[in-house]
PDB file of C-alpha atoms in Angstrom:
ATOM      1  CA  MET X 297     -69.803-117.832-103.504  1.00  0.00           C
ATOM      2  CA  VAL X 298     -73.350-116.762-102.657  1.00  0.00           C
ATOM      3  CA  LYS X 299     -73.347-112.979-102.146  1.00  0.00           C
ATOM      4  CA  LEU X 300     -76.325-111.741-100.142  1.00  0.00           C
ATOM      5  CA  ALA X 301     -77.355-108.079-100.053  1.00  0.00           C
ATOM      6  CA  ALA X 302     -79.690-106.781 -97.357  1.00  0.00           C
ATOM      7  CA  ASN X 303     -82.700-104.879 -98.676  1.00  0.00           C
ATOM      8  CA  LEU X 304     -82.865-101.865 -96.380  1.00  0.00           C
ATOM      9  CA  SER X 305     -86.382-100.890 -97.422  1.00  0.00           C
ATOM     10  CA  LEU X 306     -87.749-104.064 -95.823  1.00  0.00           C
ATOM     11  CA  MET X 307     -85.121-105.212 -93.315  1.00  0.00           C
ATOM     12  CA  PHE X 308     -84.090-103.587 -90.007  1.00  0.00           C
ATOM     13  CA  THR X 309     -87.085-101.264 -90.268  1.00  0.00           C
ATOM     14  CA  HIS X 310     -87.121-100.546 -86.514  1.00  0.00           C
ATOM     15  CA  LEU X 311     -84.150 -98.298 -87.253  1.00  0.00           C
ATOM     16  CA  ALA X 312     -83.845 -95.036 -89.158  1.00  0.00           C
ATOM     17  CA  PHE X 313     -82.843 -95.651 -92.771  1.00  0.00           C
ATOM     18  CA  LEU X 314     -79.193 -94.636 -92.467  1.00  0.00           C
ATOM     19  CA  ASP X 315     -78.777 -96.701 -89.303  1.00  0.00           C
ATOM     20  CA  ARG X 316     -79.938 -99.764 -91.212  1.00  0.00           C
ATOM     21  CA  ILE X 317     -76.657 -99.594 -93.125  1.00  0.00           C
ATOM     22  CA  ASN X 318     -74.753-100.123 -89.869  1.00  0.00           C
ATOM     23  CA  ALA X 319     -77.124-102.919 -88.853  1.00  0.00           C
ATOM     24  CA  ALA X 320     -76.629-104.750 -92.139  1.00  0.00           C
ATOM     25  CA  ALA X 321     -72.855-104.634 -91.743  1.00  0.00           C
ATOM     26  CA  ASP X 322     -73.095-105.779 -88.134  1.00  0.00           C
ATOM     27  CA  ALA X 323     -75.190-108.750 -89.307  1.00  0.00           C
ATOM     28  CA  GLY X 324     -72.472-109.800 -91.748  1.00  0.00           C
ATOM     29  CA  PHE X 325     -73.763-108.448 -95.044  1.00  0.00           C
ATOM     30  CA  ARG X 326     -71.287-107.029 -97.539  1.00  0.00           C
ATOM     31  CA  GLY X 327     -73.852-105.468 -99.855  1.00  0.00           C
ATOM     32  CA  VAL X 328     -77.095-103.533 -99.514  1.00  0.00           C
ATOM     33  CA  GLU X 329     -79.935-102.573-101.809  1.00  0.00           C
ATOM     34  CA  PHE X 330     -83.022-100.431-101.311  1.00  0.00           C
ATOM     35  CA  MET X 331     -86.015 -99.148-103.199  1.00  0.00           C
ATOM     36  CA  PHE X 332     -85.705 -95.358-103.239  1.00  0.00           C
ATOM     37  CA  PRO X 333     -82.855 -93.278-101.747  1.00  0.00           C
ATOM     38  CA  TYR X 334     -84.024 -89.877-102.950  1.00  0.00           C
ATOM     39  CA  GLU X 335     -85.142 -88.341 -99.663  1.00  0.00           C
ATOM     40  CA  PHE X 336     -81.623 -88.812 -98.274  1.00  0.00           C
ATOM     41  CA  SER X 337     -78.296 -87.266 -99.211  1.00  0.00           C
ATOM     42  CA  ALA X 338     -76.404 -89.460-101.673  1.00  0.00           C
ATOM     43  CA  ASP X 339     -73.120 -88.358-100.149  1.00  0.00           C
ATOM     44  CA  GLU X 340     -74.282 -89.308 -96.655  1.00  0.00           C
ATOM     45  CA  ILE X 341     -75.461 -92.727 -97.802  1.00  0.00           C
ATOM     46  CA  ALA X 342     -72.169 -93.297 -99.624  1.00  0.00           C
ATOM     47  CA  ALA X 343     -70.121 -92.249 -96.610  1.00  0.00           C
ATOM     48  CA  ARG X 344     -72.082 -94.501 -94.269  1.00  0.00           C
ATOM     49  CA  ALA X 345     -71.712 -97.464 -96.627  1.00  0.00           C
ATOM     50  CA  ALA X 346     -67.983 -96.844 -97.037  1.00  0.00           C
ATOM     51  CA  ARG X 347     -67.428 -96.680 -93.275  1.00  0.00           C
ATOM     52  CA  ASN X 348     -69.110-100.058 -92.984  1.00  0.00           C
ATOM     53  CA  GLY X 349     -67.350-101.664 -95.952  1.00  0.00           C
ATOM     54  CA  LEU X 350     -70.587-102.172 -97.875  1.00  0.00           C
ATOM     55  CA  GLU X 351     -71.299-102.113-101.598  1.00  0.00           C
ATOM     56  CA  ILE X 352     -74.543-100.517-102.762  1.00  0.00           C
ATOM     57  CA  VAL X 353     -75.730-102.964-105.370  1.00  0.00           C
ATOM     58  CA  LEU X 354     -79.170-101.820-106.559  1.00  0.00           C
ATOM     59  CA  PHE X 355     -81.957 -99.279-106.246  1.00  0.00           C
ATOM     60  CA  ASN X 356     -84.971 -98.157-108.288  1.00  0.00           C
ATOM     61  CA  LEU X 357     -85.541 -95.203-110.532  1.00  0.00           C
ATOM     62  CA  PRO X 358     -88.257 -92.884-109.178  1.00  0.00           C
ATOM     63  CA  ALA X 359     -91.540 -94.733-109.570  1.00  0.00           C
ATOM     64  CA  GLY X 360     -94.253 -92.087-109.453  1.00  0.00           C
ATOM     65  CA  ASP X 361     -96.573 -91.361-106.555  1.00  0.00           C
ATOM     66  CA  TRP X 362     -96.046 -94.451-104.409  1.00  0.00           C
ATOM     67  CA  GLU X 363     -98.335 -93.283-101.611  1.00  0.00           C
ATOM     68  CA  ARG X 364    -101.225 -92.978-104.058  1.00  0.00           C
ATOM     69  CA  GLY X 365    -100.660 -96.437-105.477  1.00  0.00           C
ATOM     70  CA  GLN X 366     -98.359 -95.946-108.446  1.00  0.00           C
ATOM     71  CA  ARG X 367     -95.811 -98.736-108.861  1.00  0.00           C
ATOM     72  CA  GLY X 368     -93.657 -97.314-111.601  1.00  0.00           C
ATOM     73  CA  ILE X 369     -94.233 -95.054-114.604  1.00  0.00           C
ATOM     74  CA  GLY X 370     -92.107 -96.614-117.348  1.00  0.00           C
ATOM     75  CA  ALA X 371     -95.121 -97.762-119.380  1.00  0.00           C
ATOM     76  CA  LEU X 372     -97.313 -94.689-118.819  1.00  0.00           C
ATOM     77  CA  PRO X 373     -97.513 -92.489-121.945  1.00  0.00           C
ATOM     78  CA  ASP X 374     -98.559 -89.391-119.995  1.00  0.00           C
ATOM     79  CA  GLN X 375     -95.460 -89.530-117.768  1.00  0.00           C
ATOM     80  CA  ILE X 376     -92.634 -89.919-120.262  1.00  0.00           C
ATOM     81  CA  ASP X 377     -90.961 -86.656-119.269  1.00  0.00           C
ATOM     82  CA  GLU X 378     -91.154 -87.546-115.579  1.00  0.00           C
ATOM     83  CA  CYS X 379     -89.700 -90.988-116.257  1.00  0.00           C
ATOM     84  CA  ARG X 380     -86.748 -89.519-118.127  1.00  0.00           C
ATOM     85  CA  ARG X 381     -86.112 -86.874-115.491  1.00  0.00           C
ATOM     86  CA  GLY X 382     -86.156 -89.691-112.976  1.00  0.00           C
ATOM     87  CA  ALA X 383     -83.560 -91.596-114.979  1.00  0.00           C
ATOM     88  CA  ALA X 384     -81.219 -88.612-114.820  1.00  0.00           C
ATOM     89  CA  TRP X 385     -81.838 -88.238-111.069  1.00  0.00           C
ATOM     90  CA  ALA X 386     -81.144 -91.939-110.517  1.00  0.00           C
ATOM     91  CA  LEU X 387     -77.939 -91.702-112.529  1.00  0.00           C
ATOM     92  CA  ASP X 388     -76.696 -88.860-110.347  1.00  0.00           C
ATOM     93  CA  TYR X 389     -77.335 -90.951-107.230  1.00  0.00           C
ATOM     94  CA  ALA X 390     -75.815 -94.081-108.758  1.00  0.00           C
ATOM     95  CA  ARG X 391     -72.593 -92.287-109.629  1.00  0.00           C
ATOM     96  CA  ARG X 392     -72.301 -90.861-106.115  1.00  0.00           C
ATOM     97  CA  LEU X 393     -73.114 -94.233-104.539  1.00  0.00           C
ATOM     98  CA  GLY X 394     -70.936 -96.344-106.822  1.00  0.00           C
ATOM     99  CA  CYS X 395     -73.985 -98.401-107.779  1.00  0.00           C
ATOM    100  CA  ARG X 396     -73.847-100.325-111.082  1.00  0.00           C
ATOM    101  CA  ARG X 397     -77.463-101.534-111.342  1.00  0.00           C
ATOM    102  CA  LEU X 398     -80.699 -99.559-111.543  1.00  0.00           C
ATOM    103  CA  HIS X 399     -84.222-100.919-111.831  1.00  0.00           C
ATOM    104  CA  LEU X 400     -86.901 -99.201-113.910  1.00  0.00           C
ATOM    105  CA  MET X 401     -90.429-100.122-112.812  1.00  0.00           C
ATOM    106  CA  ALA X 402     -92.949-100.365-115.639  1.00  0.00           C
ATOM    107  CA  GLY X 403     -96.013 -99.631-113.526  1.00  0.00           C
ATOM    108  CA  LYS X 404     -99.618-100.764-113.513  1.00  0.00           C
ATOM    109  CA  ALA X 405    -100.818-100.567-117.100  1.00  0.00           C
ATOM    110  CA  PRO X 406    -102.369-102.862-119.703  1.00  0.00           C
ATOM    111  CA  ALA X 407     -99.815-104.442-122.035  1.00  0.00           C
ATOM    112  CA  ASP X 408    -101.284-102.730-125.091  1.00  0.00           C
ATOM    113  CA  PRO X 409     -99.187-101.450-128.029  1.00  0.00           C
ATOM    114  CA  ARG X 410     -99.087 -97.804-126.912  1.00  0.00           C
ATOM    115  CA  ASN X 411     -97.952 -98.635-123.390  1.00  0.00           C
ATOM    116  CA  ARG X 412     -95.443-101.156-124.668  1.00  0.00           C
ATOM    117  CA  ARG X 413     -93.930 -98.623-127.086  1.00  0.00           C
ATOM    118  CA  THR X 414     -93.664 -96.117-124.239  1.00  0.00           C
ATOM    119  CA  LEU X 415     -91.869 -98.659-122.068  1.00  0.00           C
ATOM    120  CA  VAL X 416     -89.492 -99.782-124.812  1.00  0.00           C
ATOM    121  CA  ASP X 417     -88.575 -96.175-125.592  1.00  0.00           C
ATOM    122  CA  ASN X 418     -88.076 -95.302-121.913  1.00  0.00           C
ATOM    123  CA  VAL X 419     -85.918 -98.364-121.272  1.00  0.00           C
ATOM    124  CA  ALA X 420     -83.816 -97.563-124.351  1.00  0.00           C
ATOM    125  CA  PHE X 421     -83.457 -93.933-123.248  1.00  0.00           C
ATOM    126  CA  ALA X 422     -82.334 -94.873-119.751  1.00  0.00           C
ATOM    127  CA  ALA X 423     -80.001 -97.625-120.965  1.00  0.00           C
ATOM    128  CA  ASP X 424     -78.288 -95.214-123.348  1.00  0.00           C
ATOM    129  CA  LEU X 425     -78.008 -92.638-120.571  1.00  0.00           C
ATOM    130  CA  PHE X 426     -76.425 -95.149-118.192  1.00  0.00           C
ATOM    131  CA  ALA X 427     -74.124 -96.986-120.614  1.00  0.00           C
ATOM    132  CA  PRO X 428     -71.215 -94.489-120.625  1.00  0.00           C
ATOM    133  CA  HIS X 429     -71.043 -94.877-116.837  1.00  0.00           C
ATOM    134  CA  GLY X 430     -70.927 -98.670-116.830  1.00  0.00           C
ATOM    135  CA  ILE X 431     -74.404 -98.984-115.314  1.00  0.00           C
ATOM    136  CA  ASP X 432     -76.895-101.696-116.223  1.00  0.00           C
ATOM    137  CA  LEU X 433     -80.626-101.060-116.443  1.00  0.00           C
ATOM    138  CA  LEU X 434     -82.827-103.847-115.083  1.00  0.00           C
ATOM    139  CA  ILE X 435     -86.497-104.647-115.502  1.00  0.00           C
ATOM    140  CA  GLU X 436     -88.380-107.057-113.248  1.00  0.00           C
ATOM    141  CA  PRO X 437     -91.518-109.128-113.788  1.00  0.00           C
ATOM    142  CA  ILE X 438     -93.679-108.889-110.652  1.00  0.00           C
ATOM    143  CA  ASN X 439     -96.440-111.253-109.655  1.00  0.00           C
ATOM    144  CA  THR X 440     -99.936-109.961-110.297  1.00  0.00           C
ATOM    145  CA  ARG X 441    -101.710-112.594-108.200  1.00  0.00           C
ATOM    146  CA  VAL X 442    -100.646-111.270-104.793  1.00  0.00           C
ATOM    147  CA  ASP X 443     -98.484-108.157-104.833  1.00  0.00           C
ATOM    148  CA  ILE X 444     -99.227-105.814-107.737  1.00  0.00           C
ATOM    149  CA  PRO X 445    -102.381-106.682-109.683  1.00  0.00           C
ATOM    150  CA  GLY X 446    -102.279-105.016-113.078  1.00  0.00           C
ATOM    151  CA  TYR X 447     -98.481-104.704-113.293  1.00  0.00           C
ATOM    152  CA  PHE X 448     -97.309-104.434-116.898  1.00  0.00           C
ATOM    153  CA  TYR X 449     -95.458-107.764-116.990  1.00  0.00           C
ATOM    154  CA  SER X 450     -95.624-110.718-114.638  1.00  0.00           C
ATOM    155  CA  THR X 451     -93.545-113.396-116.382  1.00  0.00           C
ATOM    156  CA  SER X 452     -89.917-113.679-117.335  1.00  0.00           C
ATOM    157  CA  GLU X 453     -90.781-114.169-120.998  1.00  0.00           C
ATOM    158  CA  ALA X 454     -92.858-110.984-121.122  1.00  0.00           C
ATOM    159  CA  ALA X 455     -89.980-108.970-119.646  1.00  0.00           C
ATOM    160  CA  LEU X 456     -87.441-110.603-121.951  1.00  0.00           C
ATOM    161  CA  SER X 457     -89.541-109.707-124.989  1.00  0.00           C
ATOM    162  CA  VAL X 458     -89.252-106.053-123.969  1.00  0.00           C
ATOM    163  CA  LEU X 459     -85.485-106.359-123.543  1.00  0.00           C
ATOM    164  CA  SER X 460     -85.220-108.017-126.947  1.00  0.00           C
ATOM    165  CA  GLU X 461     -87.067-105.143-128.567  1.00  0.00           C
ATOM    166  CA  VAL X 462     -84.921-102.574-126.743  1.00  0.00           C
ATOM    167  CA  GLY X 463     -81.758-104.287-127.966  1.00  0.00           C
ATOM    168  CA  ARG X 464     -79.253-102.640-125.639  1.00  0.00           C
ATOM    169  CA  PRO X 465     -76.342-104.661-124.178  1.00  0.00           C
ATOM    170  CA  ASN X 466     -76.622-103.026-120.744  1.00  0.00           C
ATOM    171  CA  THR X 467     -80.213-104.118-120.146  1.00  0.00           C
ATOM    172  CA  LYS X 468     -80.809-107.192-117.992  1.00  0.00           C
ATOM    173  CA  LEU X 469     -83.514-109.184-116.267  1.00  0.00           C
ATOM    174  CA  GLN X 470     -84.053-108.705-112.552  1.00  0.00           C
ATOM    175  CA  TYR X 471     -85.196-112.148-111.406  1.00  0.00           C
ATOM    176  CA  ASP X 472     -87.084-112.221-108.116  1.00  0.00           C
ATOM    177  CA  ILE X 473     -87.363-115.824-106.955  1.00  0.00           C
ATOM    178  CA  TYR X 474     -90.462-115.123-104.875  1.00  0.00           C
ATOM    179  CA  HIS X 475     -92.374-113.439-107.697  1.00  0.00           C
ATOM    180  CA  MET X 476     -91.414-116.119-110.179  1.00  0.00           C
ATOM    181  CA  GLN X 477     -92.353-118.931-107.808  1.00  0.00           C
ATOM    182  CA  VAL X 478     -95.843-117.404-107.662  1.00  0.00           C
ATOM    183  CA  MET X 479     -96.136-116.947-111.432  1.00  0.00           C
ATOM    184  CA  GLU X 480     -94.002-119.691-113.002  1.00  0.00           C
ATOM    185  CA  GLY X 481     -92.461-122.157-110.540  1.00  0.00           C
ATOM    186  CA  ASP X 482     -89.839-124.671-111.763  1.00  0.00           C
ATOM    187  CA  LEU X 483     -87.256-122.335-110.293  1.00  0.00           C
ATOM    188  CA  ALA X 484     -84.064-124.339-110.769  1.00  0.00           C
ATOM    189  CA  ARG X 485     -84.616-125.031-114.458  1.00  0.00           C
ATOM    190  CA  ASN X 486     -85.880-121.550-115.211  1.00  0.00           C
ATOM    191  CA  ILE X 487     -82.942-119.846-113.508  1.00  0.00           C
ATOM    192  CA  GLU X 488     -80.515-122.084-115.398  1.00  0.00           C
ATOM    193  CA  ARG X 489     -82.245-121.289-118.692  1.00  0.00           C
ATOM    194  CA  LEU X 490     -82.426-117.556-118.047  1.00  0.00           C
ATOM    195  CA  LEU X 491     -79.028-117.106-116.433  1.00  0.00           C
ATOM    196  CA  PRO X 492     -77.371-115.370-119.433  1.00  0.00           C
ATOM    197  CA  GLU X 493     -80.078-112.674-119.263  1.00  0.00           C
ATOM    198  CA  ILE X 494     -80.124-112.211-115.476  1.00  0.00           C
ATOM    199  CA  GLY X 495     -78.413-109.140-114.056  1.00  0.00           C
ATOM    200  CA  HIS X 496     -79.653-109.411-110.471  1.00  0.00           C
ATOM    201  CA  ILE X 497     -81.538-111.897-108.303  1.00  0.00           C
ATOM    202  CA  GLN X 498     -83.781-111.255-105.303  1.00  0.00           C
ATOM    203  CA  LEU X 499     -85.360-113.642-102.835  1.00  0.00           C
ATOM    204  CA  ALA X 500     -88.161-114.155-100.339  1.00  0.00           C
ATOM    205  CA  ASP X 501     -90.114-117.222 -99.314  1.00  0.00           C
ATOM    206  CA  ASN X 502     -93.614-118.068-100.451  1.00  0.00           C
ATOM    207  CA  PRO X 503     -96.314-117.634 -99.269  1.00  0.00           C
ATOM    208  CA  GLY X 504     -95.987-114.500 -97.178  1.00  0.00           C
ATOM    209  CA  ARG X 505     -92.814-112.982 -98.648  1.00  0.00           C
ATOM    210  CA  ALA X 506     -90.893-113.541 -95.402  1.00  0.00           C
ATOM    211  CA  GLU X 507     -87.385-114.902 -94.936  1.00  0.00           C
ATOM    212  CA  PRO X 508     -86.226-118.269 -96.281  1.00  0.00           C
ATOM    213  CA  GLY X 509     -87.332-121.119 -94.065  1.00  0.00           C
ATOM    214  CA  THR X 510     -90.819-119.747 -93.488  1.00  0.00           C
ATOM    215  CA  GLY X 511     -92.413-121.169 -96.630  1.00  0.00           C
ATOM    216  CA  GLU X 512     -92.210-123.645 -99.468  1.00  0.00           C
ATOM    217  CA  ILE X 513     -88.959-122.749-101.274  1.00  0.00           C
ATOM    218  CA  ASN X 514     -85.931-124.896-100.383  1.00  0.00           C
ATOM    219  CA  TYR X 515     -83.332-122.136-100.291  1.00  0.00           C
ATOM    220  CA  ALA X 516     -80.759-124.312 -98.520  1.00  0.00           C
ATOM    221  CA  TRP X 517     -80.597-126.246-101.802  1.00  0.00           C
ATOM    222  CA  LEU X 518     -81.477-123.529-104.308  1.00  0.00           C
ATOM    223  CA  LEU X 519     -78.855-120.924-103.356  1.00  0.00           C
ATOM    224  CA  PRO X 520     -75.866-123.307-103.685  1.00  0.00           C
ATOM    225  CA  HIS X 521     -77.406-124.539-106.933  1.00  0.00           C
ATOM    226  CA  ILE X 522     -77.488-120.983-108.318  1.00  0.00           C
ATOM    227  CA  ASP X 523     -73.876-120.554-107.258  1.00  0.00           C
ATOM    228  CA  ALA X 524     -72.921-123.833-108.967  1.00  0.00           C
ATOM    229  CA  LEU X 525     -74.531-122.610-112.199  1.00  0.00           C
ATOM    230  CA  GLY X 526     -71.919-119.856-112.269  1.00  0.00           C
ATOM    231  CA  TYR X 527     -73.989-116.874-111.134  1.00  0.00           C
ATOM    232  CA  SER X 528     -71.533-114.417-109.577  1.00  0.00           C
ATOM    233  CA  GLY X 529     -73.838-111.471-108.928  1.00  0.00           C
ATOM    234  CA  TRP X 530     -75.630-110.333-105.811  1.00  0.00           C
ATOM    235  CA  ILE X 531     -78.801-111.854-104.388  1.00  0.00           C
ATOM    236  CA  GLY X 532     -80.936-109.215-102.714  1.00  0.00           C
ATOM    237  CA  CYS X 533     -82.892-110.218 -99.614  1.00  0.00           C
ATOM    238  CA  GLU X 534     -86.095-108.411-100.502  1.00  0.00           C
ATOM    239  CA  TYR X 535     -88.340-109.942 -97.869  1.00  0.00           C
ATOM    240  CA  ARG X 536     -90.483-108.814 -94.956  1.00  0.00           C
ATOM    241  CA  PRO X 537     -89.029-110.431 -91.845  1.00  0.00           C
ATOM    242  CA  ALA X 538     -91.518-112.538 -89.917  1.00  0.00           C
ATOM    243  CA  GLY X 539     -90.168-110.968 -86.711  1.00  0.00           C
ATOM    244  CA  ASP X 540     -86.955-109.238 -85.697  1.00  0.00           C
ATOM    245  CA  THR X 541     -84.667-109.024 -88.733  1.00  0.00           C
ATOM    246  CA  ALA X 542     -81.471-110.124 -86.971  1.00  0.00           C
ATOM    247  CA  ALA X 543     -83.207-112.961 -85.132  1.00  0.00           C
ATOM    248  CA  GLY X 544     -84.457-114.336 -88.440  1.00  0.00           C
ATOM    249  CA  LEU X 545     -81.065-114.527 -90.162  1.00  0.00           C
ATOM    250  CA  GLY X 546     -80.240-118.103 -89.159  1.00  0.00           C
ATOM    251  CA  TRP X 547     -80.928-119.239 -92.721  1.00  0.00           C
ATOM    252  CA  ALA X 548     -78.268-116.812 -94.014  1.00  0.00           C
ATOM    253  CA  GLU X 549     -75.434-117.675 -91.648  1.00  0.00           C
ATOM    254  CA  PRO X 550     -73.791-120.296 -93.935  1.00  0.00           C
ATOM    255  CA  PHE X 551     -73.599-117.696 -96.710  1.00  0.00           C
ATOM    256  CA  LEU X 552     -72.725-114.623 -94.645  1.00  0.00           C
ATOM    257  CA  ASN X 553     -69.817-116.546 -93.109  1.00  0.00           C
ATOM    258  CA  GLN X 554     -68.302-117.500 -96.451  1.00  0.00           C
ATOM    259  CA  THR X 555     -64.901-116.109 -97.313  1.00  0.00           C
ATOM    260  CA  GLY X 556     -63.429-115.469-100.706  1.00  0.00           C
TER     261      GLY X 556
END
């Protein structure tokens, strides 16, 4: 069964953040994800999700000064202490929210040995911190052609090499179909090959990063194919709606109406 999670950082943005939880449930979603919850009360988010019967499936560790252009700090040697404080803060939220997956963003940094060692050590630290609580740590390759030029890794193999060096069982690949279509293509075969390493999937269409049906990716075929491969996790809808979020959910109706 394809399990779609609404990304509340990008969807239903005409509403206040907490009200987006209600909107996602009203639209038929059973799970939600978001980028950063830290300006809101964890208990209030958890209560709102529980009232709506929603699972919180993913959010990010603090990622530095977003407004000034930082896109993560995991690979930045001068922000190791901040990264590790952020891991503890994220863990506190995850426990309150019942969330079992957290994403550590590497940031914009050259993939040189010093930055790589910093990232490996930070990922290992966070994974060890999360493991006793049954929480997986995810890392995500992000395309550098369109969205984040200079991001530390932009291919699945580069991210997997970091995970291999970390060597922790609760570290997984966050596979964003949109980013990997930009950087690698051959989506069906790559997802099948990488499936044992994938802890979470996200989607958007390409070009434009809007909802499925607006671009080149055949999601009507790809999503059932992923399901048939045996993937049982969530697929986060991390896209920017081309118009009104609810009006653009026609593509999702066959999956939101599934039972099981």
